[in-house]
Structures are given as structure tokens and as C-alpha cells.
mmCIF file of N, CA and C in Angstrom:
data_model
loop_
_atom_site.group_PDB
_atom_site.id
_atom_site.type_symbol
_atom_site.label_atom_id
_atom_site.label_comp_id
_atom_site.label_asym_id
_atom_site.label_seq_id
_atom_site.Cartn_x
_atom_site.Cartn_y
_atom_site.Cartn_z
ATOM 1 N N UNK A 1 0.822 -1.198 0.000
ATOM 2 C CA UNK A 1 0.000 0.000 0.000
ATOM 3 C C UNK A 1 0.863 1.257 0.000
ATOM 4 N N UNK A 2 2.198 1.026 0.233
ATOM 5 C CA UNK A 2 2.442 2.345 0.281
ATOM 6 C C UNK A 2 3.531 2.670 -0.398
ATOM 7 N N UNK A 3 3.567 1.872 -1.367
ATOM 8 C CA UNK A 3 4.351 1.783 -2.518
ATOM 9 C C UNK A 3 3.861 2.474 -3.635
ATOM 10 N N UNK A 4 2.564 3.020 -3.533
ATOM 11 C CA UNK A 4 1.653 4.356 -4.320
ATOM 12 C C UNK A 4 1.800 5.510 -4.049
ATOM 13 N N UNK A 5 1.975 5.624 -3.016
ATOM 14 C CA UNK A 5 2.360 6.879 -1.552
ATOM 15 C C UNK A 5 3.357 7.262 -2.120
ATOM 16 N N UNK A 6 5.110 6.167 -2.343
ATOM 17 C CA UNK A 6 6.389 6.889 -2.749
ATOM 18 C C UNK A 6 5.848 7.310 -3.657
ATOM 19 N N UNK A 7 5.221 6.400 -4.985
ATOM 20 C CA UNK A 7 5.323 7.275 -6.797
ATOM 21 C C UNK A 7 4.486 8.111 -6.891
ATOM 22 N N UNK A 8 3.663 8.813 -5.489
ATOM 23 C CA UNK A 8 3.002 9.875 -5.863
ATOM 24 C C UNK A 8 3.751 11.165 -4.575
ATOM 25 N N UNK A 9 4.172 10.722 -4.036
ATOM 26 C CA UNK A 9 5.342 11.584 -3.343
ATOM 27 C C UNK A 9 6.535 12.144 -4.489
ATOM 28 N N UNK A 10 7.098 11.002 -4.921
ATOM 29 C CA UNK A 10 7.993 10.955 -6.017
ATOM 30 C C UNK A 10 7.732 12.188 -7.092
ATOM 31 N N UNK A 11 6.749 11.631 -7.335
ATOM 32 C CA UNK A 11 6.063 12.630 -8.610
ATOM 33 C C UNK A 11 5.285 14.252 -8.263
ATOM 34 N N UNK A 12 5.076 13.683 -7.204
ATOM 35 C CA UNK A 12 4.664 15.422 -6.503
ATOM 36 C C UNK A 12 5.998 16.487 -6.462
ATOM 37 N N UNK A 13 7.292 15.864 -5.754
ATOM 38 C CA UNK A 13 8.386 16.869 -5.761
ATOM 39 C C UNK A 13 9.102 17.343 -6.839
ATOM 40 N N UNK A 14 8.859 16.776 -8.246
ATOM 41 C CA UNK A 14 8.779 17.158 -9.650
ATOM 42 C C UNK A 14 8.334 19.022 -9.875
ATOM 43 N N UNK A 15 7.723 19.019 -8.789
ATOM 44 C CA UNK A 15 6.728 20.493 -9.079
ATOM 45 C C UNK A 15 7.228 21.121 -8.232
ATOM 46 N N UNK A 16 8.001 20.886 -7.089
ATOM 47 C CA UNK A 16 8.574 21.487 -6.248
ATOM 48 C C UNK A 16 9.194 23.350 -6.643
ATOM 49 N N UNK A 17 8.931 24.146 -5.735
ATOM 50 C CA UNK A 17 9.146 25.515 -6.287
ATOM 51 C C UNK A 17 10.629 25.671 -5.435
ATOM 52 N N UNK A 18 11.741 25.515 -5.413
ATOM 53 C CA UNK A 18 12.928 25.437 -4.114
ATOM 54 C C UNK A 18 13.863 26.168 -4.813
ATOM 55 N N UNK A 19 13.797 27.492 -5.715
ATOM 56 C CA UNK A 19 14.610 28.304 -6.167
ATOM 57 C C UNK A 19 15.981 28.911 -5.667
ATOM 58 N N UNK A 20 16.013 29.147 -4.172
ATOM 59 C CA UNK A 20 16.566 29.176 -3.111
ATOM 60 C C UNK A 20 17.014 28.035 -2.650
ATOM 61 N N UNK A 21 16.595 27.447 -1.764
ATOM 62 C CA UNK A 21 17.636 26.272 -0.946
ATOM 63 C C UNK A 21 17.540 24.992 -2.093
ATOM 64 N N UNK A 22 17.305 25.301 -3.036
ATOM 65 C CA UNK A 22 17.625 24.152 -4.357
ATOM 66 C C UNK A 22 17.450 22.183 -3.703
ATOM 67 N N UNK A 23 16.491 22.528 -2.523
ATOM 68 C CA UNK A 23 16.168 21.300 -1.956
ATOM 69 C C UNK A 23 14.388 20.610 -2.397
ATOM 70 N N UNK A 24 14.620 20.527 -3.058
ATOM 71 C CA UNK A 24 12.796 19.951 -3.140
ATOM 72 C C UNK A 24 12.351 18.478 -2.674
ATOM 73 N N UNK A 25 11.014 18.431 -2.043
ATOM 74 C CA UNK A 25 10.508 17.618 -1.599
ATOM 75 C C UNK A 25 9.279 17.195 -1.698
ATOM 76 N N UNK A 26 8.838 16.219 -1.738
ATOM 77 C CA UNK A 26 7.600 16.157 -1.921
ATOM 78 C C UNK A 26 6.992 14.739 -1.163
ATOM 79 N N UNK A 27 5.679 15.252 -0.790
ATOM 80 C CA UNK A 27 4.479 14.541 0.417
ATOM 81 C C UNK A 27 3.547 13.699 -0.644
ATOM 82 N N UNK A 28 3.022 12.716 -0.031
ATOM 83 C CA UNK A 28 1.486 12.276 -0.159
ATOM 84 C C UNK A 28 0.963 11.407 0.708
ATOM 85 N N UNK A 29 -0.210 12.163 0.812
ATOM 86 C CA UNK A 29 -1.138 11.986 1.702
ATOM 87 C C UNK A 29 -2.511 10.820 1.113
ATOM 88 N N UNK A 30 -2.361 9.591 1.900
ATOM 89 C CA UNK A 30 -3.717 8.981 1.799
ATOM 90 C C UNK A 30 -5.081 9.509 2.535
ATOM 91 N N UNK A 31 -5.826 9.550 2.564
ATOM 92 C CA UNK A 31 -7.008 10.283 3.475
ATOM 93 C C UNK A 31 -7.785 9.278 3.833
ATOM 94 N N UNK A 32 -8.856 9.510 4.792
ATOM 95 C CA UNK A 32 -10.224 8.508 4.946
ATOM 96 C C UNK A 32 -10.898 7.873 3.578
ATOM 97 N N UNK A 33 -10.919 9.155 2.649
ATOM 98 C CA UNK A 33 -11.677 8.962 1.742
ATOM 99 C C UNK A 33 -11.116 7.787 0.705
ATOM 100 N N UNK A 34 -9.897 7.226 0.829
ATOM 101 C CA UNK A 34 -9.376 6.799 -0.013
ATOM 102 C C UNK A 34 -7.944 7.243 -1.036
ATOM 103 N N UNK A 35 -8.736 8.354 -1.108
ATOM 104 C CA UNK A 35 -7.877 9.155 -2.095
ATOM 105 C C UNK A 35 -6.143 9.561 -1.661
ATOM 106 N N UNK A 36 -5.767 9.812 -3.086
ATOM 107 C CA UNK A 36 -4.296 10.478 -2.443
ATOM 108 C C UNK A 36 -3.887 11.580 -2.757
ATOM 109 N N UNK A 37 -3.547 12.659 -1.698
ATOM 110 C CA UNK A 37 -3.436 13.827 -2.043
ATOM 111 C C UNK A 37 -1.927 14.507 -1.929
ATOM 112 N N UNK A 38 -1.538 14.968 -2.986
ATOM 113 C CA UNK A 38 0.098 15.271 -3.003
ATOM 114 C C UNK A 38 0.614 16.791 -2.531
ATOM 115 N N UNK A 39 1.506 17.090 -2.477
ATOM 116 C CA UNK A 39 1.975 18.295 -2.266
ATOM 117 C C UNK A 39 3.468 18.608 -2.171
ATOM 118 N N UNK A 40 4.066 19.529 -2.739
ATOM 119 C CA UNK A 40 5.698 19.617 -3.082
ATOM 120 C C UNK A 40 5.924 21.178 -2.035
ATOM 121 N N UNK A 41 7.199 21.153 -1.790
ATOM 122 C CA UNK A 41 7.787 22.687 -1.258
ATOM 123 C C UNK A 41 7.162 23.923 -1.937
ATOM 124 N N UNK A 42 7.227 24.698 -1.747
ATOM 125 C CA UNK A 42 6.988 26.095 -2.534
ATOM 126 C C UNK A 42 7.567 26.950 -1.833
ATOM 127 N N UNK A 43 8.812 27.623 -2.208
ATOM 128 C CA UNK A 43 9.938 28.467 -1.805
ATOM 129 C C UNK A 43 9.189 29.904 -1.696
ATOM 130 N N UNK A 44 9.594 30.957 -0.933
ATOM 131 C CA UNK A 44 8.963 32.404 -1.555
ATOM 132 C C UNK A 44 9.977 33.286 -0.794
ATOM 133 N N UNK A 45 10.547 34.167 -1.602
ATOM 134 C CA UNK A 45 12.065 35.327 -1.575
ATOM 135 C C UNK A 45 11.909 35.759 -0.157
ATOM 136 N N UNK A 46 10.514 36.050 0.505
ATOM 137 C CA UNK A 46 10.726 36.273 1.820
ATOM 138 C C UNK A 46 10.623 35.251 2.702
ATOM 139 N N UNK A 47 11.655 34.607 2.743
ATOM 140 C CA UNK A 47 11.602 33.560 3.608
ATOM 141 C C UNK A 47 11.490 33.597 5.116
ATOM 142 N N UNK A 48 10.399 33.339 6.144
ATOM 143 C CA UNK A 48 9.872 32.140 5.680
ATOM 144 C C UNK A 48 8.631 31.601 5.297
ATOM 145 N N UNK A 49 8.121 32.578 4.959
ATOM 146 C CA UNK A 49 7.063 32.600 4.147
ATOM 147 C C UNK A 49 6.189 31.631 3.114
ATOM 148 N N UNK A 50 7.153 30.859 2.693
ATOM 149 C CA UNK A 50 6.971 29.667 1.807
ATOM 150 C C UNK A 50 6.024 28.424 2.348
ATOM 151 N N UNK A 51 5.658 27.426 1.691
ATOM 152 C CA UNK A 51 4.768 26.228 2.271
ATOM 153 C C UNK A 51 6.087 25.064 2.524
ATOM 154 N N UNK A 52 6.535 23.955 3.077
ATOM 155 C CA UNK A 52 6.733 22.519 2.790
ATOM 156 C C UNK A 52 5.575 21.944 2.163
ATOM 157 N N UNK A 53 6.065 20.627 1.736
ATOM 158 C CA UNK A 53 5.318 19.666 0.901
ATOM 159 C C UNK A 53 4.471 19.144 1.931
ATOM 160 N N UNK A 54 4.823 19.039 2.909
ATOM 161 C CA UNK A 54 3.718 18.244 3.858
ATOM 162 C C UNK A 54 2.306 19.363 4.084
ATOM 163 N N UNK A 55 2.350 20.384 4.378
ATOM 164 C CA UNK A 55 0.893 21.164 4.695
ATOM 165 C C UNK A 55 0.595 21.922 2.870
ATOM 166 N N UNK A 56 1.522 21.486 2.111
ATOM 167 C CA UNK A 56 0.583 21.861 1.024
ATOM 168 C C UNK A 56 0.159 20.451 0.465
ATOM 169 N N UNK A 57 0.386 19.450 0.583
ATOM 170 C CA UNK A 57 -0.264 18.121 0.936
ATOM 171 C C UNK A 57 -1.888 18.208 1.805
ATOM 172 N N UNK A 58 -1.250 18.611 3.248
ATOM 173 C CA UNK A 58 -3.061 19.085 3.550
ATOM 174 C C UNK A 58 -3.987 19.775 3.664
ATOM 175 N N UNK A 59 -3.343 20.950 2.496
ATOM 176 C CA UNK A 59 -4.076 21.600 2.197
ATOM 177 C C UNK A 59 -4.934 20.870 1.086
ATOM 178 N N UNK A 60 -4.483 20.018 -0.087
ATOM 179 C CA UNK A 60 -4.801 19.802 -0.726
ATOM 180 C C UNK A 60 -5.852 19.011 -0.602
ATOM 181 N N UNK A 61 -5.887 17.600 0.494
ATOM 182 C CA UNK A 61 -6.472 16.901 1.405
ATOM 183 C C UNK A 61 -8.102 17.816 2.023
ATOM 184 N N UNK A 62 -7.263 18.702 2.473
ATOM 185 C CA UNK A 62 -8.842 19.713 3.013
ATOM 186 C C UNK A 62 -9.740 20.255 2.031
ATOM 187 N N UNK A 63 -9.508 20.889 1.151
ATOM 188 C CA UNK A 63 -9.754 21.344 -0.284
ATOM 189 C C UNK A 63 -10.365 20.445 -0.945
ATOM 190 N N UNK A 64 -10.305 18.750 -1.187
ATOM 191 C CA UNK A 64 -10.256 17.925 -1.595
ATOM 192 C C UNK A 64 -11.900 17.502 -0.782
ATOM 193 N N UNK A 65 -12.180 17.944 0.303
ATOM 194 C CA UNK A 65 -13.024 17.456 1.398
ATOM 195 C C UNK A 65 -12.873 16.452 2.389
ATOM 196 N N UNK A 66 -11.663 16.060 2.059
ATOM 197 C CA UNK A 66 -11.410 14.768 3.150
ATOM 198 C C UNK A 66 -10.526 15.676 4.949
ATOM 199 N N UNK A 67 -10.852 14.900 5.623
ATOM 200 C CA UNK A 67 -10.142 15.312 7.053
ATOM 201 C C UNK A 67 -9.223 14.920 7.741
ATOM 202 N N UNK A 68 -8.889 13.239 7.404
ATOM 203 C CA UNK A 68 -8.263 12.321 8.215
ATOM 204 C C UNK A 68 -6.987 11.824 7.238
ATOM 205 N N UNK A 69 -6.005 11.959 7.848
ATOM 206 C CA UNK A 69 -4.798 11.162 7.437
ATOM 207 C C UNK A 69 -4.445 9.838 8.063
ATOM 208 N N UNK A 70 -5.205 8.871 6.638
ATOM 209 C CA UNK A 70 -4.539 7.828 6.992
ATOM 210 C C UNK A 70 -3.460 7.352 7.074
ATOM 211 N N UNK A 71 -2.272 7.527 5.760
ATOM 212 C CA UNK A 71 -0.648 7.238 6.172
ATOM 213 C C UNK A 71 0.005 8.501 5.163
ATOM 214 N N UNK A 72 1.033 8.645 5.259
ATOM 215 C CA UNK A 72 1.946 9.657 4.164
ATOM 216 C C UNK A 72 3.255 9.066 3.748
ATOM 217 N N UNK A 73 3.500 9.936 2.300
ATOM 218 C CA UNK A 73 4.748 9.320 2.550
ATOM 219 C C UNK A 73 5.774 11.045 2.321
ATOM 220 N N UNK A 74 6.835 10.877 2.533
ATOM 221 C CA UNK A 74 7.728 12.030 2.477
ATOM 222 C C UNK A 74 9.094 11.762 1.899
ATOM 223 N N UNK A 75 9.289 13.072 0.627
ATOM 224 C CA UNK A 75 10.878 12.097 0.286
ATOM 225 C C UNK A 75 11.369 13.408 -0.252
ATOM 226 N N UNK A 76 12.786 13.811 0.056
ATOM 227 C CA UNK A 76 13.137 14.747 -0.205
ATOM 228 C C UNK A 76 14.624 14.215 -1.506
ATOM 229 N N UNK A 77 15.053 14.965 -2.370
ATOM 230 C CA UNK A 77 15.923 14.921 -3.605
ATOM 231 C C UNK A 77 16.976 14.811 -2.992
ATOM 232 N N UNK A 78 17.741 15.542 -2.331
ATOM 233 C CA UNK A 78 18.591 15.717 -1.793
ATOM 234 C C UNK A 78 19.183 15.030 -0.242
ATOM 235 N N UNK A 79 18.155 14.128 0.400
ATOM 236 C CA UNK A 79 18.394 13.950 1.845
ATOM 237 C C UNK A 79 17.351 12.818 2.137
ATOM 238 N N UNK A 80 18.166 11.380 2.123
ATOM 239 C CA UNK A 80 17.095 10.252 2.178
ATOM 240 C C UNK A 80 16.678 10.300 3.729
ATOM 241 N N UNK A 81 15.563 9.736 3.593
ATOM 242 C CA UNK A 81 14.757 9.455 4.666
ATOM 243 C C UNK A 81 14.513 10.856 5.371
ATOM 244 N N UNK A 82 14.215 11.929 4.659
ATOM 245 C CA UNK A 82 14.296 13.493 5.160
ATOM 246 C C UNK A 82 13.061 13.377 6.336
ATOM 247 N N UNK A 83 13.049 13.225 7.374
ATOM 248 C CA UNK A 83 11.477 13.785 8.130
ATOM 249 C C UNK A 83 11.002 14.979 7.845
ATOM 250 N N UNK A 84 9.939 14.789 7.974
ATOM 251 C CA UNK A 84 9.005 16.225 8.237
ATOM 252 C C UNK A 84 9.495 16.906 9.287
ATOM 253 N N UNK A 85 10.039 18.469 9.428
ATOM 254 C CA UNK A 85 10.413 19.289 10.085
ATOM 255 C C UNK A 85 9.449 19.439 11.509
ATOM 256 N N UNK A 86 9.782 19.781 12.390
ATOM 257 C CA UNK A 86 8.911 20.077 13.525
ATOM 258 C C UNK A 86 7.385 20.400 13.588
ATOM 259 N N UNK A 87 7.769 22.061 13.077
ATOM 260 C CA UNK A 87 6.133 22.601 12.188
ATOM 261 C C UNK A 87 5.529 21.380 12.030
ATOM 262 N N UNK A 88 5.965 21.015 10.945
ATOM 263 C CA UNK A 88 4.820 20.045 10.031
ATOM 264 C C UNK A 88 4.639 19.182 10.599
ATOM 265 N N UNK A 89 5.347 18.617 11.850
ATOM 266 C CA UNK A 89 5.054 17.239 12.477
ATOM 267 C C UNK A 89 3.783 18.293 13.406
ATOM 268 N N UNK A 90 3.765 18.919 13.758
ATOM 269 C CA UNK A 90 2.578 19.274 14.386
ATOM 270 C C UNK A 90 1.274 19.277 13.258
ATOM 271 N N UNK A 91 1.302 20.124 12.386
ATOM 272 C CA UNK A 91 0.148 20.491 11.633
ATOM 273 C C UNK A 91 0.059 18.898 11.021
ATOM 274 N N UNK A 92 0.640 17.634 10.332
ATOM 275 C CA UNK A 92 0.105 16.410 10.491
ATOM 276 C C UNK A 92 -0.534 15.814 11.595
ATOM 277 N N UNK A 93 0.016 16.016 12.935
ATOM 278 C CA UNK A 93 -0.870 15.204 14.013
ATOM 279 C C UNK A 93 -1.884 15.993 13.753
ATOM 280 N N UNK A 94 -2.342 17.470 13.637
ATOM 281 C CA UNK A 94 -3.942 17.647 13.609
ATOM 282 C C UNK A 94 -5.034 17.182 12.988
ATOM 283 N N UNK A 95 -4.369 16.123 11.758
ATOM 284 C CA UNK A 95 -5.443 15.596 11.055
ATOM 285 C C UNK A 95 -5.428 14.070 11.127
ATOM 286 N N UNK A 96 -3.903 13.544 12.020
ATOM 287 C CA UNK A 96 -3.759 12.482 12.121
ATOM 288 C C UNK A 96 -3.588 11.267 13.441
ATOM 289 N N UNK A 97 -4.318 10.158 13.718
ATOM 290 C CA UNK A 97 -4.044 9.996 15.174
ATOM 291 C C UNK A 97 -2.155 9.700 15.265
ATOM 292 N N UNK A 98 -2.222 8.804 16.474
ATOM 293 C CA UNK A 98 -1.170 8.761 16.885
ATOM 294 C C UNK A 98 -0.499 7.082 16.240
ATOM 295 N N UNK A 99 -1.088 6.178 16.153
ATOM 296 C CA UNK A 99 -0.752 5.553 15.211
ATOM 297 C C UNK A 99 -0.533 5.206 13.160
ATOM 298 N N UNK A 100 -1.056 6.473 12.824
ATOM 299 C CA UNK A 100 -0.884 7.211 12.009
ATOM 300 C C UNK A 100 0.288 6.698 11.019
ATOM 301 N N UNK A 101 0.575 6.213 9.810
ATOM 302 C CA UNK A 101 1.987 5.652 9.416
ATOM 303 C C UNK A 101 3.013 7.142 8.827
ATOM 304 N N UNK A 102 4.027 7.226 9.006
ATOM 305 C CA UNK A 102 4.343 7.633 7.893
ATOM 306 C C UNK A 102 5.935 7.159 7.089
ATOM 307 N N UNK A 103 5.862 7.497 5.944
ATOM 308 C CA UNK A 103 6.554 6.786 5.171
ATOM 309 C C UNK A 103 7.822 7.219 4.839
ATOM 310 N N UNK A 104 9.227 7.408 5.459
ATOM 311 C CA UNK A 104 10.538 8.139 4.913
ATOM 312 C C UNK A 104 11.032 7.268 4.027
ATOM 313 N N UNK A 105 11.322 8.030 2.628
ATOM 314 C CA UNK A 105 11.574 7.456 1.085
ATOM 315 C C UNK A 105 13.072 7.978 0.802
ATOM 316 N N UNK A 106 13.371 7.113 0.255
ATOM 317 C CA UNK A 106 14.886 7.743 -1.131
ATOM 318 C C UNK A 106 14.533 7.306 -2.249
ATOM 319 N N UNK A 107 15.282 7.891 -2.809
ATOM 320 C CA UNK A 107 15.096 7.834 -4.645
ATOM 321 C C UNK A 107 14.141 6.262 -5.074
ATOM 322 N N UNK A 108 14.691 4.983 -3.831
ATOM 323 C CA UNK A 108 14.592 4.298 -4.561
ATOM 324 C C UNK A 108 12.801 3.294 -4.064
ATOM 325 N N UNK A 109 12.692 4.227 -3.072
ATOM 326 C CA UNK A 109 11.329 3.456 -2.114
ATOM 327 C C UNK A 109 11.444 4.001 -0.549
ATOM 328 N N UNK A 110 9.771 3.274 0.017
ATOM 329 C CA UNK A 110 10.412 3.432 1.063
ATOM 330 C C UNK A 110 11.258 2.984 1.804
ATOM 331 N N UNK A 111 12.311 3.402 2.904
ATOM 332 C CA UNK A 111 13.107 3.016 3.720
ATOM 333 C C UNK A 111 12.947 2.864 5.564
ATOM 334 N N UNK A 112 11.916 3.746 5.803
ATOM 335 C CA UNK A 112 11.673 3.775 6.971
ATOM 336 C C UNK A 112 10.424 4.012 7.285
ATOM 337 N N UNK A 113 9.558 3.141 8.404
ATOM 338 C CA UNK A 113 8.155 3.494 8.477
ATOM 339 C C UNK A 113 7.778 4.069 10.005
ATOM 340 N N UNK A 114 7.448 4.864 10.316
ATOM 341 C CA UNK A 114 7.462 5.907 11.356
ATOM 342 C C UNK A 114 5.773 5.837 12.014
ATOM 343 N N UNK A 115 5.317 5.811 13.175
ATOM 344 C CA UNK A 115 4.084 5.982 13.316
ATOM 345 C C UNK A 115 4.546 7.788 13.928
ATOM 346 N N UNK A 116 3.131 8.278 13.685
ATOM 347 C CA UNK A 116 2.807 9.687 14.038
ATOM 348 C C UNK A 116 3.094 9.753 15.587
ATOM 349 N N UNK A 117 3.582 9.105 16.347
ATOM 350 C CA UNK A 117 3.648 9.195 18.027
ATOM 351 C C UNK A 117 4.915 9.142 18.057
ATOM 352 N N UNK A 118 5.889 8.409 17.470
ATOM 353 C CA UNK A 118 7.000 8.150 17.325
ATOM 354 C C UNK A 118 7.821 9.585 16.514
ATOM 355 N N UNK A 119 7.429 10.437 15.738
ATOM 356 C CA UNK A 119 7.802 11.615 15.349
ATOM 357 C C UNK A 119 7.886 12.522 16.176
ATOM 358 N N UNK A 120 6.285 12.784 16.862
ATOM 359 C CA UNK A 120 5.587 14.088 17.317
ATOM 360 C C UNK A 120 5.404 13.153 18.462
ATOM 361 N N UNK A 121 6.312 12.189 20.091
ATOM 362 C CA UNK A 121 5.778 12.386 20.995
ATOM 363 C C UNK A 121 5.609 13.124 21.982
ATOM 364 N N UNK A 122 4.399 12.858 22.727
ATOM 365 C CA UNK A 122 4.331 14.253 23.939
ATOM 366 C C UNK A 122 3.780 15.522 23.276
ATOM 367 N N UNK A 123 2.880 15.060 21.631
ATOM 368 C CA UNK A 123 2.581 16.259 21.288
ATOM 369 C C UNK A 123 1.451 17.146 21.845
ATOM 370 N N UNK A 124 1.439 18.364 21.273
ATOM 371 C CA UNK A 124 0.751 19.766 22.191
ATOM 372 C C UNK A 124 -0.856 19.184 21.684
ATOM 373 N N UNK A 125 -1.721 18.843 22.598
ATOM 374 C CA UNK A 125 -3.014 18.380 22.728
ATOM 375 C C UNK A 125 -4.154 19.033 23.440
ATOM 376 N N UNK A 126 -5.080 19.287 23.873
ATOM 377 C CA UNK A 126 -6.107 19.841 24.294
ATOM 378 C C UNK A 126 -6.907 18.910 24.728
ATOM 379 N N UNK A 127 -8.612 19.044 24.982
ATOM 380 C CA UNK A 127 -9.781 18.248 25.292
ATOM 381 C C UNK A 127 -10.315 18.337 23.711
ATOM 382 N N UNK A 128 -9.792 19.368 22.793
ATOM 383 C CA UNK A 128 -10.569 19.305 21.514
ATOM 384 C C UNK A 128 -9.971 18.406 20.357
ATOM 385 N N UNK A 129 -8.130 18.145 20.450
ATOM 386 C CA UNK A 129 -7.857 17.316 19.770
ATOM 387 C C UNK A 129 -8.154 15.839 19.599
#
């Protein structure tokens, strides 16, 4: 299953905007609904201003109408098995529980499979999350 995840991760960081740190990356997101929703970096001159691939992933996901992240995968050009940066490990747990998969890729597949608790533990929670 999540051997769809890399070639649409893969193929998402193709679009990557990384004019500046010449690093591109790219996300995809499975949802409740089934579906898979992608998303690449997008650099912008005032940095830091720009998106990562992971929340323009759920943006795309939200937009899309779906809410829930079922697994992701993440793979950056330059830096195998890249995690999702801090930020983004937060803004994923908001749509995702704690067993949650996610997927660190290199060029050639995935390489490492991560649950969402294991990234983000001890994350910042409420009575509403």
C-alpha cells in the first residue's frame, strides 16, 4: 500500500518551487476517503514565508473534502529518509491519530516506516484534539 504513496510523493516533488535552498521535496497523503493527495515545497524570496510539501499536501487533502490522514509518505531529492520538520510534524498530528503511518523514502522506495507518536511524541493536545 504504500508503494503508491512513494510514486506519488515521487512525482509530486517534480513540481517542487525550491529556487533558493535548491532542496525539493515532496508529500502524499492517503485520506479517509481513499484518495491520495500530493503536495511539493513552494519556496517564496521572503523567507519564511513559503509552504513545505507536507501542509501543502493538507491543504490539498482539506480542499479535496477529506479530514483524516490515513498514512503519508515524504521524500526529499537531496536527503534520504528526510522527516518532516517540527512545524509540520505538528500540523500532520492535527489531522492524524497517533498511530498514524508515515513513510521516509529515497530515490529508490520506502526506507523507513514511522508511526505519528513516534515523530511528534508528547505532542501539544487539548480536550478538543
Amino acid at each position: 500500500m504504500s508503494h503508491d504513496l512513494f510514486e506519488a510523493a515521487r512525482g509530486a516533488m517534480a513540481f517542487a518551487h525550491a529556487p533558493y535552498s535548491k532542496f525539493p521535496v515532496g508529500a502524499a497523503i492517503r485520506a479517509e476517503d481513499g484518495k491520495v493527495y500530493t503536495g511539493a515545497n513552494i519556496e517564496n524570496l521572503s523567507f519564511p514565508q513559503g509552504w513545505c510539501a507536507e501542509p501543502t499536501a493538507i491543504s490539498a487533502m482539506i480542499m479535496g473534502g477529506a479530514k483524516k490522514i490515513v498514512e503519508m509518505a515524504v521524500i526529499a531529492e537531496k536527503l534520504p529518509l528526510c522527516p518532516p520538520c517540527g512545524g509540520c510534524r505538528q500540523k500532520i498530528s492535527e489531522f492524524a491519530s497517533k498511530d498514524t503511518k508515515i513513510y521516509l523514502c529515497d530515490e529508490a522506495g520506502v526506507k523507513k516506516t514511522m508511526t505519528m507518536d513516534e515523530l511528534l511524541p508528547f505532542s501539544f493536545e487539548t480536550e478538543l484534539g
